XYZ file of C-alpha atoms in Angstrom:
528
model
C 22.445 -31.753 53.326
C 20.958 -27.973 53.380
C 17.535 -28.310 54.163
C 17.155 -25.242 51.626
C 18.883 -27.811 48.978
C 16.592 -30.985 49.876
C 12.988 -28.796 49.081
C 14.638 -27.778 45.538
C 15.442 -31.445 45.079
C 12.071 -32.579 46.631
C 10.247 -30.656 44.336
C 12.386 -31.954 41.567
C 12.935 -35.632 42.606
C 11.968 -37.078 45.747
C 13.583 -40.590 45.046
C 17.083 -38.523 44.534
C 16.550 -36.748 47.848
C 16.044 -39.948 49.848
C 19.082 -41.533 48.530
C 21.007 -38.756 49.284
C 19.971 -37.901 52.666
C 20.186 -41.699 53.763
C 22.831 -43.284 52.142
C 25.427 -40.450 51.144
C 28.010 -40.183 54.459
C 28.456 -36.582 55.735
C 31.802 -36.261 54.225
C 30.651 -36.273 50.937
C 31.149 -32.438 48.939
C 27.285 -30.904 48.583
C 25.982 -31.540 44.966
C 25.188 -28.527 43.231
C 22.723 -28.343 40.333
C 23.312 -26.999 37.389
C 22.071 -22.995 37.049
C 19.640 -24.025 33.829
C 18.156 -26.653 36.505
C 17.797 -23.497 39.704
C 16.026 -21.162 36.806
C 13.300 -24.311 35.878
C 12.458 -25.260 39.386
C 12.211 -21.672 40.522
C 9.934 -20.909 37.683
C 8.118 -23.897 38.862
C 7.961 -22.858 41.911
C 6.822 -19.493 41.259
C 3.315 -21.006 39.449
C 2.889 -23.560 42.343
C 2.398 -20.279 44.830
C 0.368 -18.388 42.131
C 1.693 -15.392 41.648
C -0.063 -12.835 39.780
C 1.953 -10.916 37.126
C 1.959 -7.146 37.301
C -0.226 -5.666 34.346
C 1.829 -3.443 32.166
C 0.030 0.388 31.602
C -0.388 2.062 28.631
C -1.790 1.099 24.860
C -1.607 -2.298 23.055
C 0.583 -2.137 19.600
C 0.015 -5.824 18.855
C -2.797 -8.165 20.630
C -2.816 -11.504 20.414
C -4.944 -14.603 22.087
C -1.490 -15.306 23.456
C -1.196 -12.575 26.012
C 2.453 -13.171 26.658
C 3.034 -12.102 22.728
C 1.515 -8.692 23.441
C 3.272 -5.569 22.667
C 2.635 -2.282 24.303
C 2.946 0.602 22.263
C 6.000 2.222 24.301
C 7.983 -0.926 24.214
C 10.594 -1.681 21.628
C 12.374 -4.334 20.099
C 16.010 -3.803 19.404
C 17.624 -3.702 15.961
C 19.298 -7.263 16.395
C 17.224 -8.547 18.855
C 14.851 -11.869 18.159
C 11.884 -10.522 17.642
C 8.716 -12.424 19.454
C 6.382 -13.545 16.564
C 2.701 -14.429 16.671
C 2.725 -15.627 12.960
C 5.745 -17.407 14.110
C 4.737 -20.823 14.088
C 1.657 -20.340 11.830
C 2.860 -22.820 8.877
C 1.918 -25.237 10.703
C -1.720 -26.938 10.446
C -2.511 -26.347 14.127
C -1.709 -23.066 13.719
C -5.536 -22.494 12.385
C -7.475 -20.204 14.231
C -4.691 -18.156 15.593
C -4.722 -14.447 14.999
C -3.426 -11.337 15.977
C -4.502 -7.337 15.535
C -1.808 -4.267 14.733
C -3.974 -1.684 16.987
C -5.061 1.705 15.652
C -2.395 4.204 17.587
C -3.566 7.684 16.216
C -7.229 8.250 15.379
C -6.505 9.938 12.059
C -3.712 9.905 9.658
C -0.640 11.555 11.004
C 0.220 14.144 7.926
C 3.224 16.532 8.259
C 2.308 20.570 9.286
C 1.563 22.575 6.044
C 1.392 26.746 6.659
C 0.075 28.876 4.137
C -2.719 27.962 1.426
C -2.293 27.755 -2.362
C -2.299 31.374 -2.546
C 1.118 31.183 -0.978
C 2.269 29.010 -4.210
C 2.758 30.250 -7.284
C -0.103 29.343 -9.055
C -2.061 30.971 -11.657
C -4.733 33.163 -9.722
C -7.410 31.783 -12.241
C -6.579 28.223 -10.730
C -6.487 29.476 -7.018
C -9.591 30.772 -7.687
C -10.932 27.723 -9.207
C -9.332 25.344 -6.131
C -11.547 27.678 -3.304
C -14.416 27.285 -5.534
C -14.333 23.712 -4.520
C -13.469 23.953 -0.869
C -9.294 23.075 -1.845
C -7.667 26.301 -0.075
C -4.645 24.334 2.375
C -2.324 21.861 0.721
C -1.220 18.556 1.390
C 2.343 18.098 2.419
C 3.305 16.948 -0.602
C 1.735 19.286 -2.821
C 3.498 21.993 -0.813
C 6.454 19.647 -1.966
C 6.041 18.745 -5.428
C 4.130 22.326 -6.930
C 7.208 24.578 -6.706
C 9.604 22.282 -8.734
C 7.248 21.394 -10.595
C 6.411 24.690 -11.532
C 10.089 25.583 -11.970
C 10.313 23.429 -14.686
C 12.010 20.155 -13.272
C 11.359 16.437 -13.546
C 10.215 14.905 -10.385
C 9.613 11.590 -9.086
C 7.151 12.051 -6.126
C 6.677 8.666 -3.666
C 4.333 9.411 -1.322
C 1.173 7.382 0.744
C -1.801 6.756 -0.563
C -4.545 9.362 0.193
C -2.184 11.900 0.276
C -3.028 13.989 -2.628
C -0.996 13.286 -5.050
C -3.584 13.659 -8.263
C -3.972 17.068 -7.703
C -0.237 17.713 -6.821
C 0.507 16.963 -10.766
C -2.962 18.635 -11.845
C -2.336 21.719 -10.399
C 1.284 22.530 -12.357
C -0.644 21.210 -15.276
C -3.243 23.562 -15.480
C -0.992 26.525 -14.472
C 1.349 25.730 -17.583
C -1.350 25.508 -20.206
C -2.710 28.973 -18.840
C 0.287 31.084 -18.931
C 0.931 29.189 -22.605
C 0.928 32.007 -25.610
C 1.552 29.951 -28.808
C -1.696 29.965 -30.923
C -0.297 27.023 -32.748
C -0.057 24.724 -30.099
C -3.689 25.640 -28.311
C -5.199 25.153 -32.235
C -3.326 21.788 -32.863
C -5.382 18.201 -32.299
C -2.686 16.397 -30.939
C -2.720 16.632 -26.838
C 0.011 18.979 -25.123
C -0.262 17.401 -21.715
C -0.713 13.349 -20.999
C -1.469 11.476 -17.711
C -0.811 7.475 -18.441
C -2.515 5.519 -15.800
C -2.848 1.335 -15.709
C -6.870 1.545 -15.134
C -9.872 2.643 -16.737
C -11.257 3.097 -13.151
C -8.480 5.293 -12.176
C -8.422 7.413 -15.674
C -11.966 7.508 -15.624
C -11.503 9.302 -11.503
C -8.479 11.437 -12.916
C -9.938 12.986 -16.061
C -12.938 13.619 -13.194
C -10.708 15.797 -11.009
C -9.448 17.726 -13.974
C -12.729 18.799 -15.563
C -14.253 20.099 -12.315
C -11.178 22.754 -12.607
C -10.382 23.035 -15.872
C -14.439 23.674 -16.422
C -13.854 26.774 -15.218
C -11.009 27.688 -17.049
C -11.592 27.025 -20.665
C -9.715 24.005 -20.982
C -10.530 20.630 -22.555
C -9.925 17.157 -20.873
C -10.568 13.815 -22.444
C -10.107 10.176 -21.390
C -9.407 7.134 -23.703
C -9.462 3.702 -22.107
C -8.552 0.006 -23.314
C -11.786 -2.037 -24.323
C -12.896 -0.773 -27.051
C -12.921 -0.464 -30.932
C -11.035 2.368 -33.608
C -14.029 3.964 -34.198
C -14.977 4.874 -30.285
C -10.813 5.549 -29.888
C -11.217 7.961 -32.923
C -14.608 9.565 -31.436
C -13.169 10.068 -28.033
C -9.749 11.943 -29.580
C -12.263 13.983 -31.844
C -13.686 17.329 -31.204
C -10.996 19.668 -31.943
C -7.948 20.993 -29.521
C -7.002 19.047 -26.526
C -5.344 20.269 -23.658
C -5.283 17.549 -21.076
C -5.725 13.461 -22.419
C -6.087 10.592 -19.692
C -5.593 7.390 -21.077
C -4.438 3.839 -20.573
C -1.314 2.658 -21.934
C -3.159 -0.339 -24.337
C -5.447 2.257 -25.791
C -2.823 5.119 -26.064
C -0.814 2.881 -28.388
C -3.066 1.878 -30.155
C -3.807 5.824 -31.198
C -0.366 6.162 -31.955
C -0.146 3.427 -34.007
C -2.972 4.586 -36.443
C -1.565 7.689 -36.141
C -4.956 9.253 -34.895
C -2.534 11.338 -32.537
C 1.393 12.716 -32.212
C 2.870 13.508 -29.048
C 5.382 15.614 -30.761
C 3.232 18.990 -29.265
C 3.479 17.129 -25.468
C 4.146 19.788 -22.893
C 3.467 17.583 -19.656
C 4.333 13.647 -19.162
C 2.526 11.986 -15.729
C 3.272 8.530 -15.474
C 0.822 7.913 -12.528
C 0.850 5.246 -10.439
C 4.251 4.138 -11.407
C 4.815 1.071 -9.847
C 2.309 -0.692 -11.564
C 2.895 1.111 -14.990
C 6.898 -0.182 -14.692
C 5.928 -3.767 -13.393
C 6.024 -6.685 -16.578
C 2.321 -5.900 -17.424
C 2.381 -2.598 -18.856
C 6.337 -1.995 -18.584
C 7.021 -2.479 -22.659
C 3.881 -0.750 -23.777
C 5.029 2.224 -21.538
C 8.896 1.760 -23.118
C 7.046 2.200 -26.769
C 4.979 5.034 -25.392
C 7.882 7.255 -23.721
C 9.537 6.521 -27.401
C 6.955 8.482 -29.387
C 7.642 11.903 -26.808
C 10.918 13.848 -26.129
C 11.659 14.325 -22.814
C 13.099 17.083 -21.442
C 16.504 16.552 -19.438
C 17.077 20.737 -18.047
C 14.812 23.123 -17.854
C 16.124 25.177 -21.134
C 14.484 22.424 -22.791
C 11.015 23.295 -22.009
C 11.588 26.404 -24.396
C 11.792 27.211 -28.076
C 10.138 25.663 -31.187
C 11.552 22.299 -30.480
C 10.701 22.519 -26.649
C 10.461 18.701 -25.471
C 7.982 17.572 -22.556
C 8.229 17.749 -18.861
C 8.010 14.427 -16.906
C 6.278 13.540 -13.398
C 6.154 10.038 -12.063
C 4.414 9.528 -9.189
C 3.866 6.314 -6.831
C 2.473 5.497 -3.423
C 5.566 3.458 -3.314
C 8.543 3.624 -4.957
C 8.430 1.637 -8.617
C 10.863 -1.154 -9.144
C 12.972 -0.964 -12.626
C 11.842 2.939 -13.050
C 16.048 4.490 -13.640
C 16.336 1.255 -16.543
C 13.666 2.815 -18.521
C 13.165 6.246 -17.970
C 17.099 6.593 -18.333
C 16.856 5.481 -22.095
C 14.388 8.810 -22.627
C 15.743 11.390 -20.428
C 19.324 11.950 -17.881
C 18.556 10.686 -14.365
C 20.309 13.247 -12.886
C 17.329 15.957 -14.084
C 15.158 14.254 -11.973
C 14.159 15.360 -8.360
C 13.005 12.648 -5.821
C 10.408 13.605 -3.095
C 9.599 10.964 -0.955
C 7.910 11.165 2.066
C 8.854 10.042 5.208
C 6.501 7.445 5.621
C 6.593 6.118 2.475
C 6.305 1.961 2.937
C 5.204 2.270 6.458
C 1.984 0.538 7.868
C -0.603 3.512 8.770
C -0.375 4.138 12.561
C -4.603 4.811 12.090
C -5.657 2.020 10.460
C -6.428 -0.894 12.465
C -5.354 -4.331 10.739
C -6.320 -8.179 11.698
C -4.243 -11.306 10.668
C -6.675 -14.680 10.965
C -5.012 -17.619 10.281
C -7.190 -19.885 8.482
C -7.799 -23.062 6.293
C -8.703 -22.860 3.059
C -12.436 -24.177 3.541
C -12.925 -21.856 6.591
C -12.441 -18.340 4.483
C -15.998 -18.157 3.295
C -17.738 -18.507 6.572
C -15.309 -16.322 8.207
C -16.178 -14.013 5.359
C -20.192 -13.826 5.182
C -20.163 -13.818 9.380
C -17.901 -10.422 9.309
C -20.057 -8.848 6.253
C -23.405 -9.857 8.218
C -21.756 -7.640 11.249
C -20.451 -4.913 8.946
C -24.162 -4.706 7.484
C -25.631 -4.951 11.000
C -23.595 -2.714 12.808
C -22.213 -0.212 10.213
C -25.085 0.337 7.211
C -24.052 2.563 4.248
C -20.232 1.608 4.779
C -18.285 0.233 2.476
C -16.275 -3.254 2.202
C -13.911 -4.105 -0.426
C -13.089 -7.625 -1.180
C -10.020 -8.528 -2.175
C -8.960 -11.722 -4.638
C -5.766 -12.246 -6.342
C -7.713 -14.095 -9.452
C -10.804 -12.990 -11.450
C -12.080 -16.542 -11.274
C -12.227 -16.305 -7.402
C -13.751 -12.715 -7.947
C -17.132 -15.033 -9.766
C -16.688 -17.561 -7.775
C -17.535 -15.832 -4.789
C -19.957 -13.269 -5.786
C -22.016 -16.553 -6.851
C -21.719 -17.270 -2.751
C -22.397 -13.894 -1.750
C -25.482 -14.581 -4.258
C -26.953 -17.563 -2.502
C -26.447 -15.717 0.880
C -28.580 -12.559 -0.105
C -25.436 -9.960 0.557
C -25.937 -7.621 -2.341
C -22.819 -7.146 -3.545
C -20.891 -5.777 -6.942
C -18.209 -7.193 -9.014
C -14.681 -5.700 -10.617
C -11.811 -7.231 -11.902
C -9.686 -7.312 -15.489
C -11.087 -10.010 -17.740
C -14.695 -8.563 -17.749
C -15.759 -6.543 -20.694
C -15.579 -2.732 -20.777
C -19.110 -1.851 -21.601
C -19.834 -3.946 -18.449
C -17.046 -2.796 -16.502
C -17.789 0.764 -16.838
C -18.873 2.538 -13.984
C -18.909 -0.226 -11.413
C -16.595 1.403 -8.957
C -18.577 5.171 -9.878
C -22.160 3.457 -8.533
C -20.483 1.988 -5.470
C -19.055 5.032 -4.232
C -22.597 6.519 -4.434
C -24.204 3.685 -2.427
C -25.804 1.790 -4.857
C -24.052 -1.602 -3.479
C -21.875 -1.472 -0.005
C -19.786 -4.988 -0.633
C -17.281 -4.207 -3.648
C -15.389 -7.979 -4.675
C -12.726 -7.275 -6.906
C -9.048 -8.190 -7.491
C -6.029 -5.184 -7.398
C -7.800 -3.198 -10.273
C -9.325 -1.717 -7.421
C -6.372 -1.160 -5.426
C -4.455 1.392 -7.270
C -5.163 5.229 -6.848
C -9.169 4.651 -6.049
C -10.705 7.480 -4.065
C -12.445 5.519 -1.497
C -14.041 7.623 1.009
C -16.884 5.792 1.848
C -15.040 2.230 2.882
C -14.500 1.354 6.111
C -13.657 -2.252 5.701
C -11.024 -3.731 3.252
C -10.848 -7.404 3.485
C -7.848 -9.530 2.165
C -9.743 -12.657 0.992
C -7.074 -13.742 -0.371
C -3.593 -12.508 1.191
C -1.677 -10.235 -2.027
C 1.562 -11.876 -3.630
C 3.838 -8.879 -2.621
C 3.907 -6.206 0.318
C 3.362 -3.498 -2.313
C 0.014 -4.766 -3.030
C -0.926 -4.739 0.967
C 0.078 -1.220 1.416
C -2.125 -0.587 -1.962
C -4.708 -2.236 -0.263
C -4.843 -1.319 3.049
C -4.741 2.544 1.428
C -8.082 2.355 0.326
C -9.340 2.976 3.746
C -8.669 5.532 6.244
C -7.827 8.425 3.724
C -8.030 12.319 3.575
C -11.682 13.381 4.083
C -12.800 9.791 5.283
C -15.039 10.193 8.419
C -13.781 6.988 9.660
C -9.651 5.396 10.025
C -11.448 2.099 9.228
C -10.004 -1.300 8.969
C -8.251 -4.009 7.229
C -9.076 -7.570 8.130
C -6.632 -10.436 6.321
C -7.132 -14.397 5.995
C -3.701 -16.035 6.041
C -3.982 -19.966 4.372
C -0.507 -20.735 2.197
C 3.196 -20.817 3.784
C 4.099 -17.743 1.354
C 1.407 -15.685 2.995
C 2.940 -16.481 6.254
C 6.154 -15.267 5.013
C 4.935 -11.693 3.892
C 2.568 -11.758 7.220
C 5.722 -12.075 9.825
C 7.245 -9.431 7.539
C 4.873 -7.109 8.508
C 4.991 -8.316 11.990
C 8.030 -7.398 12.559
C 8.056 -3.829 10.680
C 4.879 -3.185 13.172
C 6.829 -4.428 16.346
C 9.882 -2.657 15.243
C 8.347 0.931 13.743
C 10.173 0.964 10.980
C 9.230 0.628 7.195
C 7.939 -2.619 4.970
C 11.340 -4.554 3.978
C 12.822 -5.374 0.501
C 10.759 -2.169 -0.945
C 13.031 0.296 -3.567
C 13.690 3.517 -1.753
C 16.331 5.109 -3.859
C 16.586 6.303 -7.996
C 19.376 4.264 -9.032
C 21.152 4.477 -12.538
C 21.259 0.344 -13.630
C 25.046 -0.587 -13.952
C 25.927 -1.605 -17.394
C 27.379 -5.013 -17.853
C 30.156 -4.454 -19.654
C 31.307 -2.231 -17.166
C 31.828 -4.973 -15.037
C 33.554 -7.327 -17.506
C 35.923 -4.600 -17.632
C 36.320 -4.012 -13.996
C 36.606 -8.107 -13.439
């Protein structure tokens, strides 16, 4: 036999080889082995001589304690190719103590190229004005995209990142409307001609906040009602004569228009903020009964005349699920203009983000070692803890406690006089560890955080990119971080999700993207 032949088979099986070269005659055919059998000893062979694998240049996209998982950031997986998964075997209990890190690729947010500055739009010069008062002269992508149709009298449904100024993209129209308005019976009537609805008191509370620094200037009245409270404080906040801009929560709202305390027959302006969690099955029928009480306009003729009806802006850091099966029972989805950016429901390229996977038992260690370092090596940044329960929210603050971390608390089931200007005190510094559950995670203006940690993973990828927003936005001095602890199978599920969007570049799956009019069903009786 081929002495090339005998070392494969040597290395393989030195009993076969001995058989073969002393008791197989001459005139015997070679045996050949099979091609799956050539690749394994070759392989074998390869790590027998040590050979040292040539290092591959350029920036990490995903690291991994498994090096051979790695991912450069100028390689690419294919659209049907099997993607190679660190969280692929990670529902399994010896999994624990794996990880893996989506690096930071840019060192600040990538935002599209504006030109001009809001004296290019047109905007009330008053408001300009009142903007460069404050340091606000270039804007935001899309406010150079939502203003102008906004201003041209159009419903819009803007879905854009988080931290890309969208509050002030709705403001702005709002304010330049109620200047240029003429009709002394509307500007000496109680009842409010422009609404924002958002699902927080926290987020009202930082809305109404951005409208009175500008409207301060401008002779214009802003007031805030939010949940929590009694008739007589609902009543007291609504009081004090003509109201040009009202903030409020959807609970408390109806409540007012259910005592009849307020009509929104004199509504100019509709801003359903934060959309996707106004439509979702906590506040989506309180929101139905509120969009019942206005008219909403359908063309832009509409916004004239004595029985002018109200313009409408939703707007969403990602697109909100079952938004066309309500709003089309109040206005024609065809009026409505959809600007959504292009990186709507993509990870941020600046943010770095860690996956540990963990048990159960191991999260609270893992957590009080990383908020020792954060204190250690980063004082006067922010973390924000993340739980999907207010129980767990207690729970660990009572840890946190023991440990000395001082440390604040937010979630839903507290009450609102103690509630009430949590979130203000920690953005001034008064505590640097925030626990709370996904209050927290909607709309915030977070500047100071650096850290957001996912104590527990969120139910839906939604809530991750709501999360993860809270950190590294416009006017942050830092992209900062998002660290995750991955325990239950469903975690695992949304975590390889987001795997493979990162490995792949392209956006979070399963996400709406589109305003689609719901399909009746006896249409398709009929068709059947």
């Amino acid at each position: 036999m081929h002495p090339f032949r005998v070392s494969y088979l040597r290395a393989w099986s030195p009993k076969l080889v001995c058989f073969l070269r002393y008791s197989t005659p001459s005139d015997l055919p070679v045996i050949r082995l099979p091609r799956r059998t050539q690749q394994f000893l070759e392989s074998r062979e390869k790590k027998q001589t040590g050979a040292v694998p040539v290092p591959r240049a350029g920036k990490l996209l995903i690291s991994s304690r498994r090096r051979e998982l790695n991912q450069f950031s100028r390689e690419t997986c294919g659209l049907w190719e099997q993607t190679p998964l660190v969280s692929r075997g990670w529902k399994h209990r010896q999994s624990r103590g794996d990880y893996f890190t989506i690096n930071r690729q840019r060192e600040q947010r990538p935002w599209p190229e504006t030109e001009g500055t809001f004296h290019s739009l047109p905007l009330d010069p008053r408001l300009v004005s009142a903007l460069d008062s404050q340091g606000i002269t270039t804007p935001t992508w899309i406010q150079n995209q939502t203003i102008p149709p906004l201003l041209h009298g159009k419903n819009v449904l803007c879905a854009s990142e988080t931290g890309s100024g969208k509050t002030l993209a709705y403001i702005a129209p709002i304010i330049h409307r109620l200047l240029c308005q003429d009709d002394v019976d509307v500007v000496t009537s109680p009842d409010p001609r422009s609404l924002v609805l958002v699902p927080s008191r926290e987020l009202g509370g930082q809305v109404a906040s951005v409208a009175k620094r500008l409207c301060a200037q401008l002779d214009l009245s802003v007031r805030f009602v939010g949940g929590g409270h009694g008739r007589r404080a609902v009543e007291r906040q609504l009081g004090g004569g003509p109201l040009d801009i009202l903030v409020a929560t959807p609970g408390a709202l109806l409540k007012a228009l259910k005592w009849g305390k307020l009509s929104l027959s004199d509504l100019h302006y509709f801003v359903l903020d934060e959309a996707d969690t106004l439509f979702d099955e906590t506040f989506c029928e309180l929101v139905e009964a509120i969009l019942m009480h206005a008219q909403i306009a359908s063309r832009a003729s509409d916004l004239q005349g004595p029985d002018r009806k109200a313009q409408l802006a939703v707007i969403g850091a990602t697109f909100p699920r079952g938004v066309a099966k309500v709003l089309n029972k109040v206005t024609d989805l065809g009026s409505i203009d959809t600007i959504k950016s292009k990186r709507l429901h993509f990870l941020m390229p600046h943010v770095q983000q860690v996956f540990k996977k963990l048990k159960g038992l191991d999260k609270t260690s893992e957590l009080l070692e990383l908020l020792k370092i954060q204190v250690a090596e980063k004082p006067g940044k922010g973390v924000l803890v993340f739980c999907n329960s207010s129980g767990t929210v207690n729970w660990l603050g009572y840890i946190l406690d023991d440990h000395g971390i001082k440390h604040a608390r937010l979630h839903g089931q507290m009450p609102a006089d103690m509630r009430s200007g949590i979130f203000e005190s920690f953005q001034k510094g008064q505590w640097d560890v925030l626990v709370c559950t996904d209050i927290a995670s909607r709309g915030l203006d977070s500047l100071r955080v650096d850290t957001i940690v996912n104590y527990d993973f969120p139910f839906a990828l939604e809530d991750y990119l709501h999360r993860a927003g809270r950190v590294g936005r416009v006017g942050s001095e830092g992209s900062g971080m998002v660290v995750s602890f991955v325990t239950h199978a469903w975690d695992v599920e949304l975590v390889q999700k987001i795997e493979i969007a990162a490995r792949k570049r392209s956006s979070l799956p399963g996400l709406e993207s589109s305003l689609k009019e719901p399909v009746d069903p006896s249409d398709l009786i009929k068709e059947q």
